[in-house]
Short mmCIF file of C-alpha atoms and ligand atoms in Angstrom, two decimals:
data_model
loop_
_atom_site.label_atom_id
_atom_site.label_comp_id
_atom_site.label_asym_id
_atom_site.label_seq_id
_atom_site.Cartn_x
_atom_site.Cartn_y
_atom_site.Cartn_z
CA UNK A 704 3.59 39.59 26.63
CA UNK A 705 0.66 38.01 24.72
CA UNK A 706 0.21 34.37 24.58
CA UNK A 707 1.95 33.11 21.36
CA UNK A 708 0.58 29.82 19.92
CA UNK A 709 2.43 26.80 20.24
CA UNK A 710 3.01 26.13 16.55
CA UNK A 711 4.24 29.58 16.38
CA UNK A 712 6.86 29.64 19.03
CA UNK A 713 8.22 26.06 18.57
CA UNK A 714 8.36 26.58 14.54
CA UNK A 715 11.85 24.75 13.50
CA UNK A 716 14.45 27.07 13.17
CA UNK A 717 16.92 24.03 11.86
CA UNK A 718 16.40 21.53 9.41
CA UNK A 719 17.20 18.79 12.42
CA UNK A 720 14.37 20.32 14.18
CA UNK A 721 11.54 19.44 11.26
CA UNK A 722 9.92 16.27 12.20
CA UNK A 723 9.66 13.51 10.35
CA UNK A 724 11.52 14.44 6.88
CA UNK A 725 14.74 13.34 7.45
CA UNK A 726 15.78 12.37 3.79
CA UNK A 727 14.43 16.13 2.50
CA UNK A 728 15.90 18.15 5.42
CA UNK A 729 19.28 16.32 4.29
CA UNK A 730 19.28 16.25 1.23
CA UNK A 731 19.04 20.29 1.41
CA UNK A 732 21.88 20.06 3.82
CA UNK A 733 24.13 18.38 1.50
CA UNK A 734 23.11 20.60 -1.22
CA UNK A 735 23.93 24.14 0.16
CA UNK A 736 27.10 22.51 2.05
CA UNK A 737 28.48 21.47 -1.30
CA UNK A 738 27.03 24.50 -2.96
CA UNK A 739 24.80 22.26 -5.43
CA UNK A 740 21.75 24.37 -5.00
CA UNK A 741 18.78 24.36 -7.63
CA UNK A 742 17.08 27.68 -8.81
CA UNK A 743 13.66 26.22 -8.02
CA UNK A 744 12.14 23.68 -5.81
CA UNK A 745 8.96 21.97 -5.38
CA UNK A 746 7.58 21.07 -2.01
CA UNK A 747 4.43 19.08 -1.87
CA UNK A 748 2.92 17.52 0.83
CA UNK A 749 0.17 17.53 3.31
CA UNK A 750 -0.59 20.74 5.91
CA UNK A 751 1.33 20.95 8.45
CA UNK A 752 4.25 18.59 7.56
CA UNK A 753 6.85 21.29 7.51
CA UNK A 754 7.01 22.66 3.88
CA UNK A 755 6.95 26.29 4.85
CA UNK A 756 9.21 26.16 7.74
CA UNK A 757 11.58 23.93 5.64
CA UNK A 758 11.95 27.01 2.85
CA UNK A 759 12.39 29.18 5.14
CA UNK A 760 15.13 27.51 6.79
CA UNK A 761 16.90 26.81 3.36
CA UNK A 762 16.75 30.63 2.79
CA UNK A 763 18.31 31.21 6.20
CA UNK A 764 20.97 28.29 5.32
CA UNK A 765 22.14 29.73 1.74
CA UNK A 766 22.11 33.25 2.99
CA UNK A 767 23.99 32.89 6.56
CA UNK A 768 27.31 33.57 6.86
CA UNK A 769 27.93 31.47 9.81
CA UNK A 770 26.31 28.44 8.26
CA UNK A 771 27.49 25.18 9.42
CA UNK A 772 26.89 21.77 8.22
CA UNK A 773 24.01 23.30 5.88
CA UNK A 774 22.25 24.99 9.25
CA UNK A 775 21.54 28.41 9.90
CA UNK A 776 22.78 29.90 12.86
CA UNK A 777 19.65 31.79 13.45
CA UNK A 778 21.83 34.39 15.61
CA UNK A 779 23.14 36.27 13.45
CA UNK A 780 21.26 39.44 11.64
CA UNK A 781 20.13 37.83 8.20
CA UNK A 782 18.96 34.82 9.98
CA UNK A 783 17.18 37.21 12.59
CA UNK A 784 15.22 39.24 9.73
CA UNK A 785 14.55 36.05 7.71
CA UNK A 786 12.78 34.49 10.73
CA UNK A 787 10.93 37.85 11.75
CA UNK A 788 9.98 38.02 7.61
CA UNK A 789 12.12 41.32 7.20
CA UNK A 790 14.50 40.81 4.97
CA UNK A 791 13.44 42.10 1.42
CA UNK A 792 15.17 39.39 -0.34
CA UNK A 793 13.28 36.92 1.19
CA UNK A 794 9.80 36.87 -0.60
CA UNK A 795 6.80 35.14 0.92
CA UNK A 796 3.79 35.29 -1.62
CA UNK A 797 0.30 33.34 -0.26
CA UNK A 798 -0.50 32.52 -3.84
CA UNK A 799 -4.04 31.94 -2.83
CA UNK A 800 -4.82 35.50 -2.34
CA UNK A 801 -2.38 36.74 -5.43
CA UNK A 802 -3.11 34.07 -8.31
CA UNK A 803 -3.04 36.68 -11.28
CA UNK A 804 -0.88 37.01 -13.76
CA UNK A 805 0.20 41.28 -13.10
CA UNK A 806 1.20 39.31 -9.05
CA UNK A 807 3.54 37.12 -11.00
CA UNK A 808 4.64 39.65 -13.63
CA UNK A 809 6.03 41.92 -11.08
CA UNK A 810 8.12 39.05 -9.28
CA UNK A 811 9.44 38.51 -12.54
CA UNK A 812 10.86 42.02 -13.04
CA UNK A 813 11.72 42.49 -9.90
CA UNK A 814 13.45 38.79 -9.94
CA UNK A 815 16.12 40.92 -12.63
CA UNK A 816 17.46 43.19 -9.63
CA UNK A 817 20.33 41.80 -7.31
CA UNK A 818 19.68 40.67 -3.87
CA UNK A 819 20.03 43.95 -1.47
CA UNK A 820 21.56 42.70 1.54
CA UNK A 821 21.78 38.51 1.05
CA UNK A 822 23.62 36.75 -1.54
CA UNK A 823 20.62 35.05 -2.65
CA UNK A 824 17.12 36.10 -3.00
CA UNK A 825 14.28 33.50 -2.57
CA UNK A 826 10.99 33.66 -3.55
CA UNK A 827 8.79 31.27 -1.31
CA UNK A 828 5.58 31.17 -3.55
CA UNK A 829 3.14 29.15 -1.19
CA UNK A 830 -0.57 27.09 -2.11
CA UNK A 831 0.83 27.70 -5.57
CA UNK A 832 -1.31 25.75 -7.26
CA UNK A 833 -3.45 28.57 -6.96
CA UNK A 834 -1.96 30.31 -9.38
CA UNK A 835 -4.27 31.09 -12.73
CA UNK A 836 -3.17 29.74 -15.90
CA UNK A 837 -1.83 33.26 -16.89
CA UNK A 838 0.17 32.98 -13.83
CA UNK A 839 1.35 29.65 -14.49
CA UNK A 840 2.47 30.91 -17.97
CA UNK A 841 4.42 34.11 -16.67
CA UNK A 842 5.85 32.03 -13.61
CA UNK A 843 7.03 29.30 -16.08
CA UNK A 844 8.96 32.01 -18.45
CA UNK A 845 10.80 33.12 -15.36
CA UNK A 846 11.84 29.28 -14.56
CA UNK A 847 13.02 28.91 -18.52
CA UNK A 848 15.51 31.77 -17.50
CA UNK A 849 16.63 32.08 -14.06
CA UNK A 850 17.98 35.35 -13.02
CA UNK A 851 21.08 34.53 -11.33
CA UNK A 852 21.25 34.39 -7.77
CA UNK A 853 17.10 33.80 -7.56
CA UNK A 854 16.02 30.78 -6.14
CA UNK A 855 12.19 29.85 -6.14
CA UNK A 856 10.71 27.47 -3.40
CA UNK A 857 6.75 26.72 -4.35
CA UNK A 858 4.60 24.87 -1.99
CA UNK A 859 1.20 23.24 -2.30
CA UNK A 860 -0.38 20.41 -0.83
CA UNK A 861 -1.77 19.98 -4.01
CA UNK A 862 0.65 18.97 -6.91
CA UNK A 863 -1.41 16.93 -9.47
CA UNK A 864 -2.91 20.81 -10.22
CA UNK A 865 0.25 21.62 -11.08
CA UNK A 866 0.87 21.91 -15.05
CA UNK A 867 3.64 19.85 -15.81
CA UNK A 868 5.93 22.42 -17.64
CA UNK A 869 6.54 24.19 -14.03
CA UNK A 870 7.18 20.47 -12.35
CA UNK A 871 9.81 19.54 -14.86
CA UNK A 872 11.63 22.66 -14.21
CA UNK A 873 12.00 22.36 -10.49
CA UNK A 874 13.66 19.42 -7.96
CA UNK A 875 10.82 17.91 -5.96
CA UNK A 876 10.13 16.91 -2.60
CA UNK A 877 7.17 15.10 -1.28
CA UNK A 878 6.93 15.78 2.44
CA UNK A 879 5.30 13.17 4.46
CA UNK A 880 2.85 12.95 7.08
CA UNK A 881 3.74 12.71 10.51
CA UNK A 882 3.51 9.68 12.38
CA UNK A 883 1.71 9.65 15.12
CA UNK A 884 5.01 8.57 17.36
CA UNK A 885 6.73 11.78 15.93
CA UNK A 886 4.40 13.96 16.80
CA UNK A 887 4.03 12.43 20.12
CA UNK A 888 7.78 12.58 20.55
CA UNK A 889 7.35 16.14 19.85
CA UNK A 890 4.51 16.66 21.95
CA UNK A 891 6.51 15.36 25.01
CA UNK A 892 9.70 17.37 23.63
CA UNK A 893 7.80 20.62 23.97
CA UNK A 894 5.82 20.14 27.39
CA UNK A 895 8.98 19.03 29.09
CA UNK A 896 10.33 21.92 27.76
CA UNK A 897 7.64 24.19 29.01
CA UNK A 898 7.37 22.29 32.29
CA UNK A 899 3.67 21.41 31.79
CA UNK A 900 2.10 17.90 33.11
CA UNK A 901 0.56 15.75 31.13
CA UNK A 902 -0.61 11.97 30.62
CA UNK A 903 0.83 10.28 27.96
CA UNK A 904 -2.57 8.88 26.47
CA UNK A 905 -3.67 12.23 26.14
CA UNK A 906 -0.91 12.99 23.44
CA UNK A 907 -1.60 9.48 21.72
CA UNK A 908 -5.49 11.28 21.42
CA UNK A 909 -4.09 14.72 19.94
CA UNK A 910 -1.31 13.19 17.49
CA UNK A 911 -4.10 10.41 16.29
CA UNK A 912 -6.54 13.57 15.72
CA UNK A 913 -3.93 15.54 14.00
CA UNK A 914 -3.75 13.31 11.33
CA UNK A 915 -0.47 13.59 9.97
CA UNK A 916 -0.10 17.64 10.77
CA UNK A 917 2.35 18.53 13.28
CA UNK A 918 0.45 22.17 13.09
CA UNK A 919 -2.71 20.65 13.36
CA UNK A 920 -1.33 18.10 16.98
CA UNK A 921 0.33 21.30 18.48
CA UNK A 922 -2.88 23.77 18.00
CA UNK A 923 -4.88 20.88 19.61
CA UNK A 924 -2.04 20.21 22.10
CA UNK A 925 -3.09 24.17 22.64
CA UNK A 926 -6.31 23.99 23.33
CA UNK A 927 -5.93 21.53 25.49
CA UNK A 928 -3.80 23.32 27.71
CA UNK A 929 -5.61 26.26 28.25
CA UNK A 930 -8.82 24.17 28.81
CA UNK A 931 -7.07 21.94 31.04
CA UNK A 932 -5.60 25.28 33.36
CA UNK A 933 -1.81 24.37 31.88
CA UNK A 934 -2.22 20.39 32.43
CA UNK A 935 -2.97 17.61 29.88
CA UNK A 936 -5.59 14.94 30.60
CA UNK A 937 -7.20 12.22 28.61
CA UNK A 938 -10.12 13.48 29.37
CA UNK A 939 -9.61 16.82 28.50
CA UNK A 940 -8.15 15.50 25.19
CA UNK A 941 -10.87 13.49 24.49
CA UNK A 942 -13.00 16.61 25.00
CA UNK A 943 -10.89 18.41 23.17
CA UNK A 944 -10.99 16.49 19.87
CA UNK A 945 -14.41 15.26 20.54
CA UNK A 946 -12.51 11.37 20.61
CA UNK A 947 -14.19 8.63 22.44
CA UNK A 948 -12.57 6.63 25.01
CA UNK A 949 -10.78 3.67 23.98
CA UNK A 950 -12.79 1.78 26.33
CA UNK A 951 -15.89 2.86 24.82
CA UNK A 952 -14.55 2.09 21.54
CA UNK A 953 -13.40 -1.33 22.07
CA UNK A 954 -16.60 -1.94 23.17
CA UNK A 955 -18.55 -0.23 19.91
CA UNK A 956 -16.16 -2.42 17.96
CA UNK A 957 -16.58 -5.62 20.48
CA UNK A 958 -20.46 -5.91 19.92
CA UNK A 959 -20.49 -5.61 16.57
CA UNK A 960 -17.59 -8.02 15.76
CA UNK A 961 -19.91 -10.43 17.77
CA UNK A 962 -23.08 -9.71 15.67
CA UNK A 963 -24.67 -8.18 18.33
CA UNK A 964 -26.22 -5.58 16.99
CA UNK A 965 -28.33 -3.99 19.91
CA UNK A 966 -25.41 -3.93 22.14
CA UNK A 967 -23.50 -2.29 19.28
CA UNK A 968 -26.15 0.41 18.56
CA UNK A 969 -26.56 0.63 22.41
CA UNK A 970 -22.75 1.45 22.59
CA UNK A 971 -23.43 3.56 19.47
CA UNK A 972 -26.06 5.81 21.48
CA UNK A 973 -23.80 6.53 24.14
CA UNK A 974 -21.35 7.78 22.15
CA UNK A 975 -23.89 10.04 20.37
CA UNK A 976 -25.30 10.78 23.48
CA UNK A 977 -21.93 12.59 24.39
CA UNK A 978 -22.74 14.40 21.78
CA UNK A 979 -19.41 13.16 19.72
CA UNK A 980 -18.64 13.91 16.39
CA UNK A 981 -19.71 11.51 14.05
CA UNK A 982 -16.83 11.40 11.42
CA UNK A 983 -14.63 12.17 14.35
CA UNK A 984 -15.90 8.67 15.98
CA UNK A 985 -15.80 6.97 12.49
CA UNK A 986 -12.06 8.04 11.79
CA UNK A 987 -11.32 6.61 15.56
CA UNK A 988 -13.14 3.43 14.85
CA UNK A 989 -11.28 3.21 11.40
CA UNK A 990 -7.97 3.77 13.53
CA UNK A 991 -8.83 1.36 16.29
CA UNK A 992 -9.60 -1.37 13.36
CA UNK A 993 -6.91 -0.74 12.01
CA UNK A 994 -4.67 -1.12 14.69
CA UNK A 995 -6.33 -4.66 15.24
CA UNK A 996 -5.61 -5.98 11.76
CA UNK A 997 -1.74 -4.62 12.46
CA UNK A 998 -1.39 -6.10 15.99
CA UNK A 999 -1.63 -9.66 13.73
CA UNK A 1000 0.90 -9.02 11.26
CA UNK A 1001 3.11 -6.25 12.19
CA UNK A 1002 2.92 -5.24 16.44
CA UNK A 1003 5.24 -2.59 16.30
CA UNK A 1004 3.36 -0.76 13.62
CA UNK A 1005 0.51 -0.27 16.34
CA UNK A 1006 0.27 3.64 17.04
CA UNK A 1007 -3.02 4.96 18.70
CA UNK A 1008 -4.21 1.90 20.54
CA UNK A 1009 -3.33 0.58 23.70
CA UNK A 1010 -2.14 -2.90 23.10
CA UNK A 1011 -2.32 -4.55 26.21
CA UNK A 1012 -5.89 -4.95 27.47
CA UNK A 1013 -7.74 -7.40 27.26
CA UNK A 1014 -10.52 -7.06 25.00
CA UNK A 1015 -7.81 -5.24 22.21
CA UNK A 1016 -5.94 -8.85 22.47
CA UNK A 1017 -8.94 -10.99 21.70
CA UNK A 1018 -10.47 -9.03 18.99
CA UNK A 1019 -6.95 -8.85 17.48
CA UNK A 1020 -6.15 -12.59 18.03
CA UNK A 1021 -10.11 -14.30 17.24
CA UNK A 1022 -10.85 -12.19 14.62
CA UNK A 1023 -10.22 -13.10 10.83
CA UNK A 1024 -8.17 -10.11 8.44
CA UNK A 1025 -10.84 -10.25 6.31
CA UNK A 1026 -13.56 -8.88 8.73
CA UNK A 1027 -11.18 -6.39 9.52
CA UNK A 1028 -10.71 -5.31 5.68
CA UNK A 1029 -14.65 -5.25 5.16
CA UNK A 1030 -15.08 -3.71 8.49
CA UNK A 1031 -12.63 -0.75 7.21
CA UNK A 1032 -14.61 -0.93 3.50
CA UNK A 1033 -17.69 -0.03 5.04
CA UNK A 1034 -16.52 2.58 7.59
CA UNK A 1035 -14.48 4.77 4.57
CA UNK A 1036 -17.90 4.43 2.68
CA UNK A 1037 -19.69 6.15 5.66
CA UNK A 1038 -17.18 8.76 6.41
CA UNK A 1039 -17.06 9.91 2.83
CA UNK A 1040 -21.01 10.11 2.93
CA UNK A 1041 -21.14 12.04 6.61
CA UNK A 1042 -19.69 15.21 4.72
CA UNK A 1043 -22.99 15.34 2.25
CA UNK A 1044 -25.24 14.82 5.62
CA UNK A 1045 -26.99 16.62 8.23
CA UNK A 1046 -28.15 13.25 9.99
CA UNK A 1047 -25.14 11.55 10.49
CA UNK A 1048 -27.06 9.35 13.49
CA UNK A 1049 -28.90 7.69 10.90
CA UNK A 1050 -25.87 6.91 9.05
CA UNK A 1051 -23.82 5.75 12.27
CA UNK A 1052 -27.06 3.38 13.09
CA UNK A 1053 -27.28 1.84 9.50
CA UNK A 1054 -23.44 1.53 9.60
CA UNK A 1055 -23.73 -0.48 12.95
CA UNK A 1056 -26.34 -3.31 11.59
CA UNK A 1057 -23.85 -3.32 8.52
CA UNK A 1058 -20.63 -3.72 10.57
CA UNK A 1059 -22.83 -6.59 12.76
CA UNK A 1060 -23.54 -8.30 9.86
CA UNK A 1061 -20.25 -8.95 8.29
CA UNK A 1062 -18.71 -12.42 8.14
CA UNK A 1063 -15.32 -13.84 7.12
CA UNK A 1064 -16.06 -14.88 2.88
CA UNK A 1065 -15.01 -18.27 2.17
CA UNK A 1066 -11.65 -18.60 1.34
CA UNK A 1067 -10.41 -15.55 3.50
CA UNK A 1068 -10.89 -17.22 6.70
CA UNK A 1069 -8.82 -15.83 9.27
CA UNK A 1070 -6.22 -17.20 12.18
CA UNK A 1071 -8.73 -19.34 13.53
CA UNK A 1072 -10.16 -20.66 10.86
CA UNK A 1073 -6.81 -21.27 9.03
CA UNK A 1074 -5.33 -23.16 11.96
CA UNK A 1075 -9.02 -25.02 11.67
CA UNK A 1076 -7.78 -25.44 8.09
CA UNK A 1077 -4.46 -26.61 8.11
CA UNK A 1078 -5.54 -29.46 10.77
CA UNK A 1079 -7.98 -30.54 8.32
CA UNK A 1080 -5.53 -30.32 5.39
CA UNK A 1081 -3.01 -32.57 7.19
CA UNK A 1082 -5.63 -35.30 8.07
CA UNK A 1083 -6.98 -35.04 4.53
CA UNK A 1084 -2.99 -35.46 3.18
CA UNK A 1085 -2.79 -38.18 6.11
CA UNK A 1086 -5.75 -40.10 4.94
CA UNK A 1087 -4.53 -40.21 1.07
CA UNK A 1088 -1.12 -41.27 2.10
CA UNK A 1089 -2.71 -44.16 3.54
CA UNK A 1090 -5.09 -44.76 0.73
CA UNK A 1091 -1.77 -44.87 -1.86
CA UNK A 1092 0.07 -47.13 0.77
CA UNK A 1093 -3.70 -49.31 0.52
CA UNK A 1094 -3.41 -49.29 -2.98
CA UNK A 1095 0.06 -50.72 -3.36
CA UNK A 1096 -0.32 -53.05 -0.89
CA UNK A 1097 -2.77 -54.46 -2.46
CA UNK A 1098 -1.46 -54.31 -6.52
CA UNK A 1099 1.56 -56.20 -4.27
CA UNK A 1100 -0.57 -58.81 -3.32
CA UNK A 1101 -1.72 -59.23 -6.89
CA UNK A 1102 1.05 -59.70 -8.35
CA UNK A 1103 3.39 -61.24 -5.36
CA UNK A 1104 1.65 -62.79 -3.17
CA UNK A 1105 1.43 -62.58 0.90
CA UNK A 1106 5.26 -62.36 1.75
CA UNK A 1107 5.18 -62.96 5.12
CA UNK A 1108 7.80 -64.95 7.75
CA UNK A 1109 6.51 -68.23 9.25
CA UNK A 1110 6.06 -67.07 12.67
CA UNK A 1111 4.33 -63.86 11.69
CA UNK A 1112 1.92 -65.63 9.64
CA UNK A 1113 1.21 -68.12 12.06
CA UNK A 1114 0.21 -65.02 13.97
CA UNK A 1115 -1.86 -63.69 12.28
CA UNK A 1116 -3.87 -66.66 11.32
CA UNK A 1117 -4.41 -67.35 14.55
CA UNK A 1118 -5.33 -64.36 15.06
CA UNK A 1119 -7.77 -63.80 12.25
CA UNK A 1120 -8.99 -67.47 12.80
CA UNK A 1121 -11.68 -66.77 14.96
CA UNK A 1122 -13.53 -64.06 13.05
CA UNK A 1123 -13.47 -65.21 9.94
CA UNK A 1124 -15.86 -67.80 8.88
CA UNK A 1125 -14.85 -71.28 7.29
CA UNK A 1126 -16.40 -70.95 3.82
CA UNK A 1127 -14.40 -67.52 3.44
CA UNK A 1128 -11.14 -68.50 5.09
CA UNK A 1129 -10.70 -71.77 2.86
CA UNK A 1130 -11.11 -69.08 -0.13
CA UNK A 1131 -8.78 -66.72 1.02
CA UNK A 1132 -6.23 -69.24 1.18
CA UNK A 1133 -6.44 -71.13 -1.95
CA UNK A 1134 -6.71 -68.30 -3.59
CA UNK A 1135 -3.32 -67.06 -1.93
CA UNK A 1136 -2.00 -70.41 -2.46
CA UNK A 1137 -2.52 -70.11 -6.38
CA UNK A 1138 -0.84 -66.37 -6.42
CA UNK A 1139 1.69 -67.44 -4.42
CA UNK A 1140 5.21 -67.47 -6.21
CA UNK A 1141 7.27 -70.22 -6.32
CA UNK A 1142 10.02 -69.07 -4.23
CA UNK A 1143 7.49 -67.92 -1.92
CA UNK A 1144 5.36 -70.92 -1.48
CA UNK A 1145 7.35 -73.04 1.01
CA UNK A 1146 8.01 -69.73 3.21
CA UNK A 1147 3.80 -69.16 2.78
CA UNK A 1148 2.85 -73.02 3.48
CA UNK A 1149 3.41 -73.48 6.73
CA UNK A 1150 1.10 -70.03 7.74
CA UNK A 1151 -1.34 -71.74 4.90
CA UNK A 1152 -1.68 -75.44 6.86
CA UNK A 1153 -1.12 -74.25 9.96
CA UNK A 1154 -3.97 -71.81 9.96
CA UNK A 1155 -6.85 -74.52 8.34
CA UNK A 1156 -6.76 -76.71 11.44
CA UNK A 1157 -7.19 -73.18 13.62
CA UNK A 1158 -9.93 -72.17 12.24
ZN1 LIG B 1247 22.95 33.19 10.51
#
């Protein structure tokens, strides 16, 4: 038997087996179960999140006759043929290759005719944004009035081309991308399965590169078998995707957080001298950045990296957010501009003086600086405190006098005594004498008399 791909034999057969799109995959459930079916849906999304497999499940679901809980039973002979793409009542159109209007026409009249052998026939119209504005037109005329018993599924991953006429006659679905941790969850699901050993870092490498496409992780996942002699390594991932080590990335990112720009474009030529893909290296950086800025505010968000070393926990924890955000600013800005480029070195080495040369901007300074911050703003709220308290204290002594008991003022007279010269302690105290309240002036005398022949 010849190899199959792994995206090919581990295509979900059951809604519970799509990854990642629980709310879609049961919301179809519910609505075959209760029989609330629509005549045409949209599924949008990007590649590889499970759009096609998910119509062709719901065809399999309406049209089984064992179907349970909304799922196909994929045993019996309908679900067989839909899954093998024999049943002529199940329609798969690429509209990519048949945009025209005379492709569309002839679903329409063939649309009239009952389903042969299911009880519903489903056209899965796929990339349909494809479709010319003739096309459109005829398609839309067919979705005004449904032949009974038709149900249309159209797929793109691009719905804003999509005239809005077709979208308001259809129930939408916007699949997801995959998270990382599903498709690594997968990943491990699958090798188990197939009794193939692998190192778990290796499948954080494939499902960062996949980007959201469980096709896209399980092709790689693929390759990386067969190059690896049915075994997954880091290193053969790495290969594989053309990703840089972690290590060699924490360092990249290390340098230039630092300012140190040789060192960073030192790290930079190493990586190049691997003979790594630029944008492949910028997307990692962008990923290992971001994974920084999330270790602050939100740990358990952190996918890709690996948390725990050393140099990931000081960046994270030294760094200000707003280095991070600028960092991320500039890298986007670069990996837009590699696609226009045949000298994406040059663009990698202006990018590293850039990234070396960014600074926190006032006001945005980060957990360091804020804690630097909020000691000052406490000593600053400290210090006027005391000024106010200064201030009545003194208005007091305006208006009222020294109010102090004898003993206390005896005190500190004596204790002032010696400091203060005569001309300026004789002022002080007539002057407090002639403030001094009645009530308090035999209280204040004795601290008064007793004080002159101290000093
Ligand atoms: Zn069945």
């Amino acid at each position: 038997m010849s190899y199959q791909a792994l995206y090919r034999v581990w295509r979900p057969q059951r809604f519970d087996e799509i990854v990642g799109q629980t709310v879609i995959t049961q919301t179809l459930k519910n609505a075959i179960v209760t029989q609330q079916t629509s005549h045409a849906y949209l599924f949008c999304g990007p590649r590889g999140t499970g759009k096609t497999s998910a119509a062709k499940i719901f065809a399999k679901a309406i049209n089984c006759p064992n179907q349970k809980d909304g799922e196909p039973c994929n045993e019996c002979e309908i679900c067989k043929s839909i899954t093998s793409g024999q049943l002529n009542d199940v329609i798969e159109i690429d509209a990519a290759s048949n945009n025209g209007v005379e492709e569309i026409r002839d679903i329409r009249d063939k649309a009239k005719y009952a389903p042969t052998q299911a009880t519903y026939k489903i056209y899965i119209i796929d990339e349909v944004h494809m479709l010319s504005t003739g096309a459109f037109n005829a398609l839309l005329k067919t979705l005004e009035e449904p032949p009974a018993n038709v149900i249309f599924i159209l797929a793109t991953t691009e719905p804003h081309k999509i005239p809005a006429t077709i979208i308001s006659r259809t129930q939408r679905f916007d699949f997801k991308r995959i998270t990382a941790q599903e498709s690594f969850d997968r990943m491990v699901y699958i090798l188990k399965q197939k009794q193939v050993d692998f190192e778990e870092p290796a499948l954080k490498v494939i499902a960062n590169a996949a980007e959201g496409g469980m096709r896209d992780a399980l092709s790689i996942l693929d390759q990386t078998i067969s190059f690896g002699d049915n075994e997954v390594t880091l290193d053969n991932a790495l290969l594989v995707t053309g990703s840089v080590t972690e290590s060699l990335l924490a360092d990249y990112v290390k340098q230039v957080v630092a300012h140190e720009t040789t060192a960073g474009l030192a790290a930079l030529q190493k990586v190049l001298d691997d003979g790594k893909d630029a944008g492949r290296f910028v997307e990692d950086v962008i990923s290992y950045v971001r994974d920084l800025l999330l270790y602050k505010e939100a740990p358990d968000m952190v996918t890709g990296s690996d948390t725990t070393g050393d140099v990931f926990q000081q960046l994270s924890k030294n760094t200000a957010p707003d280095v991070f955000y600028q960092m991320i600013n500039a890298l986007n800005e670069v990996a837009a501009q590699l696609r226009f480029t045949t000298h994406p070195d040059v663009y990698l080495e202006v990018l590293t003086v850039k990234l070396a040369q960014i600074y926190p901007t006032q006001g945005n300074i980060g957990a360091v600086g804020s804690s630097a911050t909020a000691v000052n703003n406490a000593e600053v709220e400290e210090l006027q405190t005391q000024i106010q308290q200064l201030k009545q204290t003194v208005s007091q002594l305006k208006t009222s006098g020294v109010q102090t008991s004898p003993i206390a003022g005896e005190q500190s007279a004596r204790r002032q005594a010696p400091t203060i010269s005569t001309s300026e302690h004789s002022t002080t105290n007539s002057a407090s004498t002639q403030t001094t309240s009645t009530v308090a002036a035999p209280t204040n005398q004795p601290a008064s008399t007793t004080g002159t022949p101290a000093g």
